[in-house]
GROMACS .gro file of C-alpha atoms in nm:
model
  195
    1MET     CA    1 -13.277  -7.141  11.223
    2THR     CA    2 -13.044  -7.437  11.302
    3HIS     CA    3 -12.898  -7.477  11.658
    4CYS     CA    4 -12.505  -7.473  11.702
    5LYS     CA    5 -12.434  -7.855  11.739
    6ASP     CA    6 -12.058  -7.799  11.809
    7PHE     CA    7 -11.961  -7.564  12.120
    8THR     CA    8 -11.616  -7.437  11.980
    9ALA     CA    9 -11.500  -7.115  11.883
   10ASP     CA   10 -11.487  -7.212  11.526
   11ALA     CA   11 -11.849  -7.370  11.519
   12TYR     CA   12 -12.022  -7.062  11.695
   13ALA     CA   13 -11.814  -6.852  11.433
   14THR     CA   14 -11.974  -7.064  11.165
   15TRP     CA   15 -12.320  -7.067  11.301
   16LEU     CA   16 -12.335  -6.692  11.282
   17ALA     CA   17 -12.189  -6.641  10.954
   18ASP     CA   18 -12.430  -6.917  10.821
   19TYR     CA   19 -12.746  -6.678  11.005
   20ILE     CA   20 -12.580  -6.388  10.827
   21LEU     CA   21 -12.557  -6.537  10.484
   22ASN     CA   22 -12.911  -6.719  10.501
   23ASN     CA   23 -13.051  -6.410  10.596
   24LYS     CA   24 -12.837  -6.214  10.344
   25ILE     CA   25 -12.742  -5.921  10.615
   26ASP     CA   26 -12.514  -5.698  10.451
   27HIS     CA   27 -12.192  -5.662  10.649
   28PRO     CA   28 -12.405  -5.642  10.994
   29ILE     CA   29 -12.253  -5.447  11.324
   30LEU     CA   30 -12.188  -5.741  11.563
   31ILE     CA   31 -12.298  -5.665  11.939
   32GLY     CA   32 -12.178  -5.939  12.188
   33HIS     CA   33 -12.276  -5.938  12.553
   34SER     CA   34 -12.078  -6.171  12.792
   35MET     CA   35 -12.023  -6.497  12.645
   36GLY     CA   36 -12.157  -6.346  12.322
   37SER     CA   37 -11.854  -6.131  12.314
   38LEU     CA   38 -11.651  -6.446  12.237
   39THR     CA   39 -11.881  -6.535  11.943
   40VAL     CA   40 -11.838  -6.185  11.825
   41ALA     CA   41 -11.420  -6.216  11.834
   42ALA     CA   42 -11.410  -6.539  11.679
   43THR     CA   43 -11.667  -6.443  11.388
   44ALA     CA   44 -11.407  -6.144  11.367
   45GLU     CA   45 -11.101  -6.366  11.332
   46LYS     CA   46 -11.262  -6.644  11.086
   47TYR     CA   47 -11.513  -6.393  10.919
   48PRO     CA   48 -11.385  -6.034  10.879
   49ASN     CA   49 -11.495  -5.956  10.544
   50LEU     CA   50 -11.884  -6.084  10.617
   51ILE     CA   51 -11.909  -5.825  10.923
   52HIS     CA   52 -11.888  -5.448  10.947
   53GLN     CA   53 -11.566  -5.288  11.058
   54LYS     CA   54 -11.738  -5.179  11.382
   55VAL     CA   55 -11.777  -5.442  11.686
   56PHE     CA   56 -11.904  -5.388  12.026
   57PHE     CA   57 -11.852  -5.590  12.326
   58LEU     CA   58 -12.076  -5.567  12.632
   59SER     CA   59 -11.983  -5.675  12.975
   60PRO     CA   60 -11.682  -5.857  12.736
   61ILE     CA   61 -11.522  -6.156  12.895
   62SER     CA   62 -11.177  -6.025  12.920
   63GLU     CA   63 -11.018  -6.288  13.093
   64PRO     CA   64 -11.092  -6.674  13.132
   65THR     CA   65 -11.253  -6.791  13.451
   66PRO     CA   66 -10.983  -6.915  13.698
   67LYS     CA   67 -10.879  -7.256  13.656
   68PHE     CA   68 -10.974  -7.391  13.979
   69LEU     CA   69 -11.368  -7.266  13.899
   70ARG     CA   70 -11.409  -7.420  13.553
   71PRO     CA   71 -11.501  -7.769  13.661
   72ILE     CA   72 -11.771  -7.631  13.890
   73ILE     CA   73 -11.946  -7.397  13.659
   74PRO     CA   74 -12.093  -7.628  13.396
   75LEU     CA   75 -12.245  -7.833  13.714
   76ILE     CA   76 -12.481  -7.569  13.746
   77ALA     CA   77 -12.651  -7.731  13.460
   78PHE     CA   78 -12.798  -7.969  13.700
   79VAL     CA   79 -12.967  -7.727  13.933
   80PRO     CA   80 -13.288  -7.562  13.867
   81ASN     CA   81 -13.274  -7.279  13.635
   82LYS     CA   82 -13.502  -7.042  13.850
   83LEU     CA   83 -13.272  -7.112  14.155
   84VAL     CA   84 -12.961  -7.044  13.947
   85CYS     CA   85 -13.091  -6.752  13.769
   86TYR     CA   86 -13.201  -6.592  14.094
   87ILE     CA   87 -12.861  -6.645  14.242
   88VAL     CA   88 -12.664  -6.561  13.962
   89THR     CA   89 -12.853  -6.250  13.871
   90LYS     CA   90 -12.835  -6.114  14.221
   91TYR     CA   91 -12.473  -6.168  14.222
   92LEU     CA   92 -12.436  -6.026  13.853
   93ILE     CA   93 -12.619  -5.654  13.891
   94GLY     CA   94 -12.525  -5.351  14.013
   95THR     CA   95 -12.659  -5.102  14.230
   96LEU     CA   96 -12.870  -4.961  13.933
   97GLY     CA   97 -13.006  -5.313  13.885
   98LYS     CA   98 -13.107  -5.403  14.239
   99LYS     CA   99 -13.425  -5.145  14.166
  100GLN     CA  100 -13.521  -5.355  13.890
  101LEU     CA  101 -13.481  -5.706  14.029
  102PRO     CA  102 -13.824  -5.856  13.930
  103ARG     CA  103 -13.787  -5.719  13.592
  104ILE     CA  104 -13.446  -5.861  13.506
  105LEU     CA  105 -13.543  -6.181  13.677
  106ASP     CA  106 -13.822  -6.245  13.440
  107LEU     CA  107 -13.578  -6.168  13.139
  108THR     CA  108 -13.318  -6.418  13.289
  109TYR     CA  109 -13.608  -6.701  13.324
  110GLN     CA  110 -13.694  -6.656  12.955
  111CYS     CA  111 -13.340  -6.682  12.846
  112ALA     CA  112 -13.294  -6.980  13.054
  113LYS     CA  113 -13.567  -7.152  12.890
  114LYS     CA  114 -13.411  -7.150  12.567
  115PHE     CA  115 -13.136  -7.391  12.630
  116THR     CA  116 -13.178  -7.720  12.445
  117SER     CA  117 -13.053  -7.973  12.683
  118ILE     CA  118 -12.832  -8.018  12.995
  119SER     CA  119 -12.590  -8.170  12.754
  120ASP     CA  120 -12.567  -7.862  12.547
  121GLU     CA  121 -12.568  -7.609  12.844
  122ILE     CA  122 -12.284  -7.775  12.994
  123LYS     CA  123 -12.094  -7.785  12.677
  124ALA     CA  124 -12.158  -7.411  12.632
  125ALA     CA  125 -12.054  -7.358  12.982
  126LYS     CA  126 -11.715  -7.547  12.907
  127PHE     CA  127 -11.676  -7.300  12.627
  128SER     CA  128 -11.742  -6.989  12.817
  129VAL     CA  129 -11.520  -7.060  13.112
  130SER     CA  130 -11.246  -7.176  12.879
  131HIS     CA  131 -11.174  -6.852  12.679
  132SER     CA  132 -11.159  -6.474  12.677
  133ILE     CA  133 -11.149  -6.219  12.376
  134SER     CA  134 -10.769  -6.189  12.378
  135ASP     CA  135 -10.782  -6.547  12.226
  136PHE     CA  136 -10.867  -6.407  11.926
  137ASN     CA  137 -10.671  -6.222  11.645
  138PHE     CA  138 -10.890  -5.952  11.446
  139ASN     CA  139 -10.854  -5.616  11.305
  140LYS     CA  140 -11.159  -5.444  11.373
  141GLU     CA  141 -11.281  -5.107  11.539
  142CYS     CA  142 -11.384  -5.206  11.880
  143TYR     CA  143 -11.576  -5.075  12.139
  144PHE     CA  144 -11.569  -5.218  12.482
  145ILE     CA  145 -11.868  -5.130  12.724
  146ALA     CA  146 -11.893  -5.257  13.079
  147GLY     CA  147 -12.029  -5.171  13.407
  148THR     CA  148 -11.825  -5.045  13.688
  149GLU     CA  149 -11.957  -5.283  13.959
  150ASP     CA  150 -11.934  -5.586  13.730
  151LYS     CA  151 -11.813  -5.870  13.943
  152LEU     CA  152 -11.723  -6.097  13.628
  153ASN     CA  153 -11.474  -5.866  13.462
  154HIS     CA  154 -11.259  -5.620  13.663
  155GLN     CA  155 -11.201  -5.272  13.473
  156LYS     CA  156 -10.792  -5.327  13.479
  157GLN     CA  157 -10.816  -5.640  13.278
  158THR     CA  158 -11.109  -5.459  13.055
  159ARG     CA  159 -10.902  -5.196  12.973
  160LYS     CA  160 -10.581  -5.429  12.907
  161THR     CA  161 -10.797  -5.652  12.666
  162ALA     CA  162 -10.899  -5.315  12.474
  163GLU     CA  163 -10.539  -5.210  12.444
  164LYS     CA  164 -10.477  -5.527  12.266
  165TYR     CA  165 -10.744  -5.426  11.986
  166ASN     CA  166 -10.678  -5.054  12.019
  167ALA     CA  167 -11.044  -5.027  12.142
  168LYS     CA  168 -11.247  -4.754  12.284
  169VAL     CA  169 -11.370  -4.804  12.629
  170HIS     CA  170 -11.670  -4.686  12.841
  171PHE     CA  171 -11.783  -4.786  13.209
  172ILE     CA  172 -12.130  -4.719  13.312
  173LYS     CA  173 -12.146  -4.624  13.665
  174LYS     CA  174 -12.341  -4.813  13.915
  175SER     CA  175 -12.383  -5.095  13.702
  176GLY     CA  176 -12.275  -5.478  13.696
  177HIS     CA  177 -12.257  -5.740  13.422
  178LEU     CA  178 -12.608  -5.711  13.312
  179ILE     CA  179 -12.582  -5.392  13.182
  180ASN     CA  180 -12.819  -5.470  12.880
  181TYR     CA  181 -13.104  -5.538  13.140
  182GLU     CA  182 -12.990  -5.296  13.391
  183VAL     CA  183 -12.944  -4.978  13.155
  184PRO     CA  184 -13.077  -5.062  12.819
  185ASP     CA  185 -13.157  -4.688  12.749
  186GLN     CA  186 -12.849  -4.577  12.866
  187LEU     CA  187 -12.635  -4.857  12.690
  188SER     CA  188 -12.860  -4.768  12.361
  189GLU     CA  189 -12.764  -4.426  12.359
  190ILE     CA  190 -12.347  -4.498  12.414
  191ILE     CA  191 -12.397  -4.759  12.125
  192GLN     CA  192 -12.543  -4.516  11.909
  193SER     CA  193 -12.301  -4.250  11.977
  194TYR     CA  194 -12.023  -4.481  11.819
  195LEU     CA  195 -12.219  -4.532  11.525
   0.00000   0.00000   0.00000
């Protein structure tokens, strides 16, 4: 699999479309978590006929990061990954996640190792803080699933963004932004109920 070389909405969508085509995947249902929700939205806009009519947004980026924070976030790339993972994970998990902190930290450490370079990490961060799902225009059957304790996405804004797409919204009680790590079984049941 090739690495994404350009960190724009078009490039992410094309990267995912190429993966789908190269692997001969027939109209996959896309599920995007956090920044991945932006990739799903970009792909739904640019390649609607390549993917399934249903798309899922987990802990969706419902509004862009406030402008005063945008220049600061990419600088995190210069801080040791383990320290960033620890601080960010502690901040992002909800009540249910706190009991599983060691396991969730292990998962976030593994994900942090996948960055190809500091330069790529900075470019990806700049993209993620500059966009929200509502930047994209697409016509899909959408499902927004988020935690009631998500500190990055307020429930009011998530509902407002979901309204734009006539989407169904489901909030998981006592979970934070990392719902895929905090309550994977419950999340799986919710997704399957919509399939």
